[in-house]
Coordinates of C-alpha atoms and ligand atoms in Angstrom, one line a residue:
Chain A
X1023 CA 165.5 97.8 181.4
X1024 CA 163.2 95.4 183.2
X1025 CA 161.0 92.8 181.5
X1026 CA 157.8 94.6 182.2
X1027 CA 156.9 96.7 179.1
X1028 CA 153.7 98.5 180.6
X1029 CA 152.7 98.2 184.1
X1030 CA 149.7 100.1 186.2
X1031 CA 149.5 100.3 190.1
X1032 CA 145.8 101.5 191.5
X1033 CA 144.8 102.8 188.0
X1034 CA 141.2 104.1 188.8
X1035 CA 138.8 106.2 186.4
X1036 CA 135.9 108.3 187.1
X1037 CA 133.1 109.4 184.8
X1038 CA 131.9 111.7 186.4
X1039 CA 130.5 110.9 189.8
X1040 CA 130.7 107.0 188.6
X1041 CA 133.4 105.3 189.5
X1042 CA 134.4 102.9 186.6
X1043 CA 137.4 101.8 186.6
X1044 CA 139.3 101.0 190.1
X1045 CA 142.4 99.5 191.9
X1046 CA 143.3 97.9 188.4
X1047 CA 147.2 96.7 189.1
X1048 CA 148.8 95.5 185.7
X1049 CA 152.0 93.8 184.8
X1050 CA 152.4 93.5 180.8
X1051 CA 155.8 91.4 180.1
X1052 CA 157.5 92.2 177.1
X1053 CA 156.7 90.5 173.7
X1054 CA 154.3 88.6 175.4
X1055 CA 150.4 88.4 174.3
X1056 CA 148.6 89.3 176.9
X1057 CA 144.4 89.4 176.7
X1058 CA 142.0 91.2 178.9
X1059 CA 138.4 89.3 179.0
X1060 CA 135.4 90.3 181.0
X1061 CA 131.6 90.8 180.6
X1062 CA 130.3 93.7 178.9
X1063 CA 130.4 96.7 180.6
X1064 CA 133.7 95.4 182.7
X1065 CA 135.7 98.8 182.0
X1066 CA 137.9 97.1 179.4
X1067 CA 137.2 99.6 176.9
X1068 CA 138.0 102.5 179.6
X1069 CA 141.2 100.7 180.6
X1070 CA 142.6 101.1 177.1
X1071 CA 141.4 104.7 177.4
X1072 CA 143.3 105.4 180.5
X1073 CA 146.4 103.6 179.1
X1074 CA 146.5 105.1 175.9
X1075 CA 145.5 108.8 177.9
X1076 CA 142.2 109.3 176.0
X1077 CA 140.4 109.6 179.5
X1078 CA 142.6 110.6 182.4
X1079 CA 143.4 108.7 185.1
X1080 CA 141.7 109.8 188.4
X1081 CA 144.1 107.6 190.9
X1082 CA 147.1 105.5 190.4
X1083 CA 150.2 105.5 187.7
X1084 CA 150.9 104.5 184.8
X1085 CA 154.5 103.1 183.8
X1086 CA 156.0 102.4 180.3
X1087 CA 159.3 100.6 180.2
X1088 CA 159.4 102.3 183.9
X1089 CA 158.7 105.7 182.9
X1090 CA 156.1 107.4 184.6
X1091 CA 153.4 108.5 181.6
X1092 CA 150.2 109.0 183.9
X1093 CA 150.0 112.6 182.9
X1094 CA 151.1 112.6 179.1
X1095 CA 148.9 113.1 176.9
X1096 CA 147.5 110.8 174.3
X1097 CA 149.5 112.0 171.0
X1098 CA 152.8 111.8 173.1
X1099 CA 152.5 108.4 174.1
X1100 CA 152.2 107.2 170.5
X1101 CA 155.5 108.9 170.2
X1102 CA 156.5 107.0 173.3
X1103 CA 155.3 103.6 171.7
X1104 CA 151.7 103.1 172.4
X1105 CA 149.4 102.5 169.6
X1106 CA 145.8 101.2 169.7
X1107 CA 142.8 100.1 167.4
X1108 CA 139.4 101.0 168.7
X1109 CA 136.2 98.6 169.3
X1110 CA 133.9 101.0 167.4
X1111 CA 136.0 101.0 164.0
X1112 CA 137.6 104.7 163.8
X1113 CA 139.0 105.4 160.3
X1114 CA 139.0 108.5 157.9
X1115 CA 136.1 107.1 155.9
X1116 CA 136.5 109.7 153.3
X1117 CA 140.4 109.0 152.8
X1118 CA 142.0 106.1 150.6
X1119 CA 142.9 103.2 152.8
X1120 CA 146.5 104.1 151.8
X1121 CA 146.6 107.5 152.8
X1122 CA 144.9 106.1 156.4
X1123 CA 147.9 104.3 157.0
X1124 CA 150.1 106.7 155.8
X1125 CA 148.9 109.3 158.1
X1126 CA 149.0 106.6 161.2
X1127 CA 152.9 106.3 160.2
X1128 CA 153.2 109.8 159.9
X1129 CA 151.8 110.5 163.4
X1130 CA 154.9 109.0 165.1
X1131 CA 156.7 111.9 163.6
X1132 CA 154.0 114.5 163.7
X1133 CA 156.3 117.8 163.7
X1134 CA 157.5 117.2 160.5
X1135 CA 153.7 117.6 159.4
X1136 CA 153.2 121.0 160.8
X1137 CA 155.5 122.5 157.9
X1138 CA 152.9 123.3 155.1
X1139 CA 155.4 123.4 152.5
X1140 CA 156.6 119.7 153.1
X1141 CA 155.0 117.3 150.6
X1142 CA 153.4 114.1 151.7
X1143 CA 155.5 112.0 149.4
X1144 CA 158.5 113.3 150.9
X1145 CA 158.1 111.2 153.7
X1146 CA 159.1 107.7 151.9
X1147 CA 159.6 105.9 155.1
X1148 CA 155.9 106.3 156.1
X1149 CA 154.7 105.5 152.7
X1150 CA 157.0 102.3 153.0
X1151 CA 155.4 101.4 156.4
X1152 CA 151.9 101.9 155.0
X1153 CA 152.9 99.5 151.8
X1154 CA 154.2 96.9 154.2
X1155 CA 151.2 97.1 156.7
X1156 CA 149.2 96.9 153.5
X1157 CA 151.0 93.7 152.0
X1158 CA 150.7 92.2 155.6
X1159 CA 147.2 92.6 156.2
X1160 CA 146.3 91.1 152.2
X1161 CA 144.5 94.4 151.6
X1162 CA 146.5 95.6 148.6
X1163 CA 143.4 95.0 145.7
X1164 CA 141.7 97.6 147.6
X1165 CA 144.7 100.1 148.7
X1166 CA 143.3 102.9 146.6
X1167 CA 139.7 102.6 147.9
X1168 CA 138.1 105.1 150.2
X1169 CA 138.3 103.6 153.8
X1170 CA 134.3 104.1 154.4
X1171 CA 133.8 101.8 151.2
X1172 CA 135.4 99.1 152.5
X1173 CA 133.7 95.7 153.5
X1174 CA 133.2 95.1 157.2
X1175 CA 136.0 93.0 157.6
X1176 CA 138.3 94.8 155.7
X1177 CA 137.5 97.7 157.7
X1178 CA 138.2 95.6 160.9
X1179 CA 142.0 94.7 159.4
X1180 CA 142.4 98.3 158.5
X1181 CA 141.6 99.2 162.1
X1182 CA 144.3 97.1 163.7
X1183 CA 146.9 97.8 160.6
X1184 CA 146.3 102.0 162.2
X1185 CA 148.0 100.6 165.2
X1186 CA 150.5 98.4 163.4
X1187 CA 151.6 101.5 161.1
X1188 CA 152.7 103.9 164.3
X1189 CA 155.4 101.0 165.0
X1190 CA 154.6 100.8 169.0
X1191 CA 156.3 98.8 171.3
X1192 CA 153.1 98.2 172.8
X1193 CA 149.9 97.3 170.6
X1194 CA 146.2 97.7 172.3
X1195 CA 143.3 95.9 170.3
X1196 CA 140.3 96.6 171.5
X1197 CA 137.9 93.4 169.9
X1198 CA 139.8 93.3 166.8
X1199 CA 137.6 90.4 165.5
X1200 CA 134.5 91.7 166.6
X1201 CA 131.9 91.2 163.5
X1202 CA 134.1 89.3 161.4
X1203 CA 133.7 86.2 159.4
X1204 CA 135.3 82.5 160.4
X1205 CA 138.0 83.2 158.0
X1206 CA 138.7 86.8 158.6
X1207 CA 139.2 85.3 162.4
X1208 CA 141.5 82.8 161.5
X1209 CA 143.5 85.2 159.8
X1210 CA 143.2 87.9 162.5
X1211 CA 144.2 85.3 165.0
X1212 CA 147.5 84.5 163.3
X1213 CA 148.3 88.1 163.1
X1214 CA 148.0 88.9 166.6
X1215 CA 150.5 85.6 167.5
X1216 CA 152.7 87.3 164.9
X1217 CA 152.7 90.7 166.3
X1218 CA 153.4 89.4 169.6
X1219 CA 157.0 88.5 168.5
X1220 CA 158.2 91.8 167.9
X1221 CA 155.5 93.9 169.9
X1222 CA 153.9 93.5 173.4
X1223 CA 150.2 92.7 172.6
X1224 CA 147.3 94.1 175.0
X1225 CA 144.0 92.5 173.3
X1226 CA 140.3 92.4 174.6
X1227 CA 138.6 89.5 172.9
X1228 CA 135.4 87.9 173.6
X1229 CA 136.1 84.9 171.4
X1230 CA 137.6 82.7 173.9
X1231 CA 139.0 80.1 171.3
X1232 CA 141.4 82.9 170.4
X1233 CA 142.0 84.1 174.0
X1234 CA 143.0 80.6 175.3
X1235 CA 144.9 79.6 171.6
X1236 CA 147.5 82.4 171.7
X1237 CA 147.6 84.3 175.1
X1238 CA 150.4 84.0 177.4
X1239 CA 148.7 85.7 180.0
X1240 CA 144.8 86.2 180.5
X1241 CA 143.4 89.1 182.8
X1242 CA 139.7 88.8 183.7
X1243 CA 137.9 91.8 184.6
X1244 CA 134.3 92.4 186.2
X1245 CA 132.9 95.6 187.2
X1246 CA 136.4 97.7 186.4
X1247 CA 138.1 95.6 189.1
X1248 CA 140.3 92.9 188.1
X1249 CA 139.1 89.6 189.0
X1250 CA 141.5 86.9 188.0
X1251 CA 145.0 86.9 186.4
X1252 CA 146.8 84.1 185.3
X1253 CA 147.9 81.7 182.0
X1254 CA 145.0 80.6 180.0
X1255 CA 144.5 77.4 181.7
X1256 CA 144.5 78.3 184.6
X1257 CA 142.0 81.2 184.0
X1258 CA 139.4 79.0 182.4
X1259 CA 139.2 76.4 185.2
X1260 CA 138.8 79.1 187.8
X1261 CA 135.6 78.9 189.8
X1262 CA 135.1 82.7 190.0
X1263 CA 135.6 83.1 186.1
X1264 CA 132.7 80.5 185.7
X1265 CA 130.6 82.7 187.5
X1266 CA 131.3 85.9 186.3
X1267 CA 130.4 84.4 183.0
X1268 CA 127.4 82.4 184.1
X1269 CA 129.5 79.4 182.9
X1270 CA 128.3 80.1 179.4
X1271 CA 130.9 81.9 177.5
X1272 CA 133.9 80.1 178.0
X1273 CA 133.5 77.6 175.0
X1274 CA 136.8 77.9 173.2
X1275 CA 139.1 74.9 173.6
X1276 CA 142.8 75.2 173.5
X1277 CA 144.5 73.5 170.7
Chain B
X212 CA 139.3 112.6 141.9
X213 CA 138.4 115.0 139.1
X214 CA 141.2 116.2 137.0
X215 CA 139.7 119.6 137.7
X216 CA 140.7 119.0 141.9
X217 CA 144.4 118.3 140.6
X218 CA 146.9 121.2 142.1
X219 CA 148.2 122.4 138.7
X220 CA 144.7 122.7 137.5
X221 CA 143.5 124.7 140.1
X222 CA 146.4 127.2 140.0
X223 CA 145.7 127.3 136.2
X224 CA 142.1 128.0 136.8
X225 CA 143.1 130.9 139.0
X226 CA 145.3 132.2 136.5
X227 CA 142.5 131.9 134.0
X228 CA 140.4 133.8 136.3
X229 CA 142.4 136.6 136.6
X230 CA 142.9 137.0 132.7
X231 CA 139.1 136.6 132.1
X232 CA 137.6 139.2 134.6
X233 CA 138.9 142.4 132.6
X234 CA 137.7 140.9 129.5
X235 CA 134.0 140.8 130.9
X236 CA 133.9 143.4 133.4
X237 CA 133.8 147.4 133.1
X238 CA 134.7 148.1 136.4
X239 CA 137.9 147.6 137.5
X240 CA 136.8 148.3 141.1
X241 CA 134.7 145.2 141.1
X242 CA 137.0 143.2 139.4
X243 CA 139.7 144.0 142.1
X244 CA 137.1 143.6 144.9
X245 CA 136.4 139.8 143.5
X246 CA 140.1 139.0 143.5
X247 CA 140.6 140.3 146.9
X248 CA 137.3 138.3 148.3
X249 CA 138.7 135.5 146.1
X250 CA 141.7 135.0 148.6
X251 CA 140.0 135.9 151.6
X252 CA 137.2 133.2 150.9
X253 CA 139.8 130.3 149.8
X254 CA 141.6 131.3 153.4
X255 CA 138.3 130.6 155.0
X256 CA 137.7 127.5 153.1
X257 CA 141.2 126.2 154.6
X258 CA 139.5 126.4 157.8
X259 CA 135.6 125.0 156.6
X260 CA 136.5 122.8 153.8
X261 CA 140.0 121.2 155.0
X262 CA 139.7 121.6 159.0
X263 CA 136.1 121.7 159.5
X264 CA 136.1 124.9 161.5
X265 CA 133.0 127.0 160.7
X266 CA 134.9 130.2 161.9
X267 CA 132.5 133.5 162.1
X268 CA 135.8 135.2 162.9
X269 CA 137.2 135.8 159.6
X270 CA 136.0 139.4 159.7
X271 CA 138.1 140.1 162.7
X272 CA 141.2 139.2 160.4
X273 CA 139.8 141.2 157.4
X274 CA 139.3 144.2 159.6
X275 CA 142.4 144.0 161.1
X276 CA 144.1 144.0 158.1
X277 CA 142.4 146.9 156.9
X278 CA 143.3 149.3 159.8
X279 CA 147.2 148.1 159.6
X280 CA 147.1 149.3 156.2
X281 CA 145.0 152.5 157.0
X282 CA 147.3 153.5 159.9
X283 CA 150.6 152.6 158.6
X284 CA 149.5 154.4 155.1
X285 CA 148.0 157.4 156.5
X286 CA 149.8 158.4 159.6
X287 CA 153.5 156.9 158.3
X288 CA 155.0 156.4 154.9
X289 CA 155.5 152.9 155.3
X290 CA 156.4 151.1 152.2
X291 CA 153.3 149.1 151.0
X292 CA 155.0 145.8 150.8
X293 CA 156.1 146.3 154.3
X294 CA 152.6 147.2 155.1
X295 CA 151.1 143.9 153.5
X296 CA 153.7 141.9 155.4
X297 CA 153.0 143.4 158.6
X298 CA 149.0 143.1 158.2
X299 CA 149.7 139.5 157.4
X300 CA 151.6 139.1 160.4
X301 CA 149.2 140.5 162.7
X302 CA 146.3 138.9 161.1
X303 CA 148.5 135.9 161.9
X304 CA 148.9 136.8 165.6
X305 CA 145.3 137.7 165.8
X306 CA 144.1 134.3 164.3
X307 CA 146.4 132.4 166.7
X308 CA 144.8 134.1 170.0
X309 CA 141.3 133.8 168.5
X310 CA 141.8 130.1 167.5
X311 CA 143.9 129.2 170.6
X312 CA 140.9 130.3 172.6
X313 CA 138.0 128.9 170.6
X314 CA 139.1 125.5 169.7
X315 CA 138.9 124.5 173.2
X316 CA 135.2 124.2 172.9
X317 CA 133.7 122.2 169.7
X318 CA 130.9 122.5 167.5
X319 CA 128.2 124.9 168.5
X320 CA 130.0 126.2 171.2
X321 CA 133.3 126.9 169.0
X322 CA 131.1 128.8 166.7
X323 CA 129.6 130.9 169.3
X324 CA 133.5 131.6 170.7
X325 CA 134.1 133.0 166.9
X326 CA 130.8 134.6 167.0
X327 CA 131.6 136.5 170.6
X328 CA 135.1 137.4 169.4
X329 CA 133.8 139.0 166.3
X330 CA 131.3 141.3 168.3
X331 CA 134.1 142.1 170.6
X332 CA 136.6 143.2 168.0
X333 CA 133.8 145.4 166.5
X334 CA 133.3 146.8 169.7
X335 CA 137.0 147.5 170.4
X336 CA 137.1 148.8 167.1
X337 CA 134.3 150.9 167.6
X338 CA 135.1 152.3 171.3
X339 CA 139.1 153.2 170.2
X340 CA 138.1 156.0 167.2
X341 CA 140.9 157.5 168.0
X342 CA 143.0 154.8 166.3
X343 CA 140.2 153.4 164.1
X344 CA 138.5 156.5 163.1
X345 CA 135.3 155.0 164.7
X346 CA 132.4 155.4 162.4
X347 CA 134.0 157.3 159.8
X348 CA 136.8 154.8 159.5
X349 CA 140.0 156.1 158.3
X350 CA 140.1 158.4 155.0
X351 CA 142.4 158.9 152.5
X352 CA 144.1 155.5 152.4
X353 CA 146.4 155.8 149.0
X354 CA 147.4 153.4 146.4
X355 CA 150.4 151.5 146.1
X356 CA 153.6 153.3 143.6
X357 CA 155.0 151.3 141.3
X358 CA 158.1 152.7 139.5
X359 CA 157.0 156.0 141.1
X360 CA 153.7 156.2 139.9
X361 CA 150.6 155.8 142.1
X362 CA 148.3 153.3 140.8
X363 CA 145.3 155.0 140.8
X364 CA 143.8 153.6 137.5
X365 CA 141.3 151.0 138.4
X366 CA 142.9 148.5 135.9
X367 CA 146.4 149.2 137.2
X368 CA 145.7 148.5 140.5
X369 CA 143.9 145.3 139.4
X370 CA 147.6 144.2 137.9
X371 CA 148.9 144.5 141.4
X372 CA 146.1 142.5 143.1
X373 CA 146.3 140.1 140.4
X374 CA 150.0 138.9 141.3
X375 CA 149.3 139.0 144.6
X376 CA 145.9 136.8 144.5
X377 CA 148.3 134.3 142.1
X378 CA 150.9 134.1 144.6
X379 CA 148.6 133.8 147.7
X380 CA 146.5 131.2 145.6
X381 CA 149.7 129.4 144.7
X382 CA 150.5 129.7 148.5
X383 CA 147.2 128.0 149.7
X384 CA 147.4 125.2 146.8
X385 CA 150.7 124.5 148.3
X386 CA 149.5 124.5 151.9
X387 CA 146.3 122.4 151.1
X388 CA 148.6 119.6 149.0
X389 CA 151.5 119.3 151.8
X390 CA 151.7 116.8 154.3
X391 CA 150.0 119.6 156.8
X392 CA 147.3 120.4 154.6
X393 CA 146.5 116.3 154.3
X394 CA 146.6 116.0 158.0
X395 CA 144.1 118.7 158.6
X396 CA 141.7 116.5 156.2
X397 CA 142.1 114.0 158.6
X398 CA 141.3 116.0 161.4
X399 CA 138.5 117.0 159.7
X400 CA 137.3 113.7 159.1
X401 CA 137.8 112.1 162.6
X402 CA 139.6 113.9 164.9
X403 CA 139.7 111.4 167.8
X404 CA 141.4 108.9 165.6
X405 CA 143.9 111.8 164.5
X406 CA 144.8 112.3 167.9
X407 CA 145.0 108.4 168.9
X408 CA 147.4 108.3 165.9
X409 CA 149.8 110.5 167.4
X410 CA 148.9 114.1 165.6
X411 CA 148.4 116.8 168.1
X412 CA 145.3 118.1 166.8
X413 CA 145.0 121.6 168.4
X414 CA 148.5 122.8 167.3
X415 CA 147.2 121.8 163.4
X416 CA 143.9 123.7 164.1
X417 CA 146.1 126.8 165.3
X418 CA 148.2 126.7 162.3
X419 CA 145.4 126.5 160.1
X420 CA 144.2 129.1 161.9
X421 CA 147.3 131.4 161.8
X422 CA 147.6 131.0 157.7
X423 CA 144.0 131.8 157.3
X424 CA 144.3 134.8 159.4
X425 CA 147.1 136.0 157.5
X426 CA 146.0 135.5 154.2
X427 CA 142.4 137.5 155.6
X428 CA 144.5 140.3 156.7
X429 CA 146.3 140.4 153.8
X430 CA 143.2 140.8 151.8
X431 CA 141.6 143.3 154.3
X432 CA 144.9 145.7 153.4
X433 CA 144.3 145.2 149.6
X434 CA 140.7 146.2 150.2
X435 CA 141.4 149.4 152.0
X436 CA 144.0 150.6 149.3
X437 CA 141.2 149.8 146.8
X438 CA 138.5 151.8 148.0
X439 CA 140.8 154.3 149.7
X440 CA 139.1 154.0 153.2
X441 CA 139.6 151.5 156.4
X442 CA 136.2 151.3 157.2
X443 CA 134.5 150.2 160.4
X444 CA 132.2 147.8 158.3
X445 CA 135.4 145.6 157.3
X446 CA 135.6 144.5 160.9
X447 CA 131.5 144.1 161.4
X448 CA 130.3 140.8 161.8
X449 CA 128.5 141.1 158.2
X450 CA 132.2 140.8 157.1
X451 CA 132.4 137.3 158.6
X452 CA 128.9 136.3 157.5
X453 CA 129.7 137.3 153.7
X454 CA 133.1 135.5 153.6
X455 CA 131.4 132.2 155.2
X456 CA 128.2 132.8 152.7
X457 CA 130.9 133.2 149.8
X458 CA 132.6 130.0 150.8
X459 CA 129.6 127.8 151.1
X460 CA 128.4 129.3 147.8
X461 CA 131.4 128.2 145.9
X462 CA 131.8 124.9 147.6
X463 CA 134.3 123.7 150.3
X464 CA 136.0 120.9 148.4
X465 CA 138.2 122.7 146.4
X466 CA 140.2 126.1 146.7
X467 CA 138.9 127.4 143.1
X468 CA 135.5 126.9 144.3
X469 CA 136.1 129.7 146.7
X470 CA 137.1 131.6 143.8
X471 CA 133.8 131.3 141.9
X472 CA 132.0 131.8 145.0
X473 CA 133.2 134.9 146.2
X474 CA 132.9 136.3 141.9
X475 CA 129.1 134.5 142.2
X476 CA 128.2 136.6 145.0
X477 CA 129.8 139.9 144.4
X478 CA 128.8 139.8 140.2
X479 CA 125.3 139.1 141.4
X480 CA 124.9 141.6 144.2
X481 CA 126.0 144.1 141.8
X482 CA 123.8 142.8 138.8
X483 CA 121.0 142.9 141.2
X484 CA 121.4 146.1 142.9
X485 CA 121.1 147.9 139.7
X486 CA 117.9 146.4 139.4
X487 CA 115.8 146.6 142.4
X488 CA 116.9 148.3 145.8
X489 CA 115.7 145.5 147.8
X490 CA 118.0 143.3 146.1
X491 CA 119.2 141.4 149.3
X492 CA 115.9 139.6 149.4
X493 CA 116.4 138.1 145.7
X494 CA 120.1 137.4 146.9
X495 CA 118.7 135.7 149.8
X496 CA 116.2 133.6 147.6
X497 CA 119.4 132.6 145.6
X498 CA 121.2 131.5 148.9
X499 CA 118.3 129.2 149.8
X500 CA 118.6 127.6 146.4
X501 CA 122.2 126.9 146.5
X502 CA 121.3 125.6 149.9
X503 CA 118.7 123.4 149.3
X504 CA 119.6 121.9 145.7
X505 CA 123.6 122.6 145.5
X506 CA 125.2 121.0 148.3
X507 CA 128.4 121.0 147.4
X508 CA 128.3 124.3 145.7
X509 CA 129.0 126.0 142.4
X510 CA 132.2 123.6 142.5
X511 CA 129.9 120.6 142.6
X512 CA 128.2 121.9 139.9
X513 CA 131.4 122.4 137.9
X514 CA 132.5 118.7 138.6
X515 CA 129.3 117.4 137.6
X516 CA 129.3 119.5 134.3
X517 CA 133.1 118.4 133.4
X518 CA 132.1 114.4 134.0
X519 CA 129.0 114.8 131.6
X520 CA 131.3 116.4 128.9
X521 CA 134.5 114.4 129.6
X522 CA 133.6 111.2 131.0
X523 CA 131.1 109.0 129.3
X524 CA 130.6 106.4 132.5
X525 CA 128.8 107.8 135.3
X526 CA 131.0 108.7 138.0
X527 CA 129.5 107.4 141.3
X528 CA 127.8 109.8 143.4
X529 CA 129.6 111.3 146.2
X530 CA 127.9 111.6 149.4
X531 CA 126.7 115.0 150.2
X532 CA 129.4 116.3 153.1
X533 CA 127.5 117.4 156.3
X534 CA 128.8 121.1 157.5
Ligands
ATP341 N1 132.3 108.3 177.9 C1 131.4 107.7 179.1 N2 130.8 108.3 179.9 C2 130.3 107.8 180.8 N3 130.2 106.3 181.1 C3 131.2 105.8 180.4 C4 131.3 106.4 179.4 N4 132.2 105.4 178.4 C5 131.9 104.0 179.4 N5 131.2 104.3 180.3 C6 130.5 103.3 181.2 O1 131.5 102.4 181.9 C7 131.3 101.1 181.8 C8 132.7 100.6 180.8 O2 132.3 101.0 179.8 P1 133.4 100.0 179.0 O3 132.9 100.5 177.4 O4 134.6 100.4 179.4 O5 133.1 98.4 179.1 P2 133.8 97.4 178.3 O6 134.4 96.2 179.3 O7 134.8 97.7 176.9 O8 132.4 96.7 177.4 P3 132.0 95.9 176.1 O9 132.7 94.5 176.3 O10 130.8 95.7 175.9 O11 133.0 96.7 175.1 C9 130.2 101.0 181.3 O12 128.9 100.9 182.1 C10 129.7 102.4 180.4 O13 128.3 102.7 180.5
MG342 MG1 134.7 97.6 175.3

């Protein structure tokens, strides 16, 4: 196997006649933490949609571990090892937190779930994964509450947990800290760094403190194209990046 | 969760309903009709309540089952259990086809498609009168026999249907409790997320359609044997509407709610029709009342009643579900 977990070549996405994403070449190294930054509307989320198969690529190709997955459906890609969290929290609000995670763990082997006589509890592995994720995210006290009744911070953590429960090789996190309080942000930063040990992490983030601290590599996007790419320190000092952000957004320091 | 929503409680209530109906009803025909519609409505609930699919196609499957029984029993002397099984298979196949084409669209367009299919199948049945008997339907559909005697007495056929009903209801409870049923709930809640965590959601919806179609056609076949005719009206759009109305009256959050919905509608229709020839008007008023004040249907009422009697502390209000 190569050192590259996920790779795109000339990736483009069109929404109708609008060329959103264009000519994106990405190489995500295995077990690295790779962040995507860029101003609002830079097509960061669109890039994630294309990588996970929610929207179809209109040009270019996507490879996972050297295998072409450009035309693979979104649910098939989960089985191949890609999972994601959403920028706008997307849970099953009327189901319990634990059930949300059990489903996410079951999603890896969905054919089992087609048997209408099989009990959900029969899949002990899915339950164990759900409990493990609950433990890791410190959500045990609320694990039986409905997802829709959780606080915003808890919902954001669960959102990330949904991606973790799929046991992916590549995990895509879309602004995992958005709307979180200070303490939660710090915990999330630790978590993402930890995830980088046994997953390949690709994450979109506006909080430069986190980006500059825990990324191995940073890709800056603007207007649907890749602007600059490199290690955090190099990206931070790049004049083009300073201009793209009008100099006012990169504030975090490298610890 | 309300204890009444537990699977064994639901099943116990279904058995109770079977035992109680003969005590209160004089007409065995009416009681049998209630059980037949109860299973058909529960099957509709699998789509509406559990999967979030408002299907106007249930009449198609009901009619298919009716004709399957009518044709098999009047032309060839096929044993009734085989007829019932074939009706279920045919219903599942038709539902898979209708579902496969309809779930390509969502929301209003999905509903429109099922409505269109409902019209289409009606006209097919109307046109091919050589097979279906057209306006007259197929007359002389016999009742099943057990141990050599035909179940011609209303209450003996009731017993036959009651056994079928309890079996079907138990299967539906199992389906909704299974990992499959719980995945359907997830798809209803948030289809995009269900797909993002790896579920091929269309396949799950199709299977829900197939199961629903099988049960509905099974009920349609029982119905033909009940009234001795396979009428054109069973495949009419109106039947789809009727099944949906019963589902909504009963409440879509529980399978036994569907039994209540079917019972309530048929009993009310029976009572009102003896009072006033324009009884449909009164029925309309009742439906308006349910839609305005009982958003969770009769089952919601039962749950609230249970909480009042058995629980001191007030359970937190569950938000009204949108349909
Ligand atoms: N479904 C869609 N249909 C049409 N246009 C869309 C759609 N989704 C996004 N866009 C457009 O594509 C562009 C990029 O949107 P995208 O959400 O990918 O940006 P982003 O970089 O994630 O921004 P943010 O930082 O605000 O999350 C925007 O101009 C947006 O209006
Ligand atoms: Mg975004």
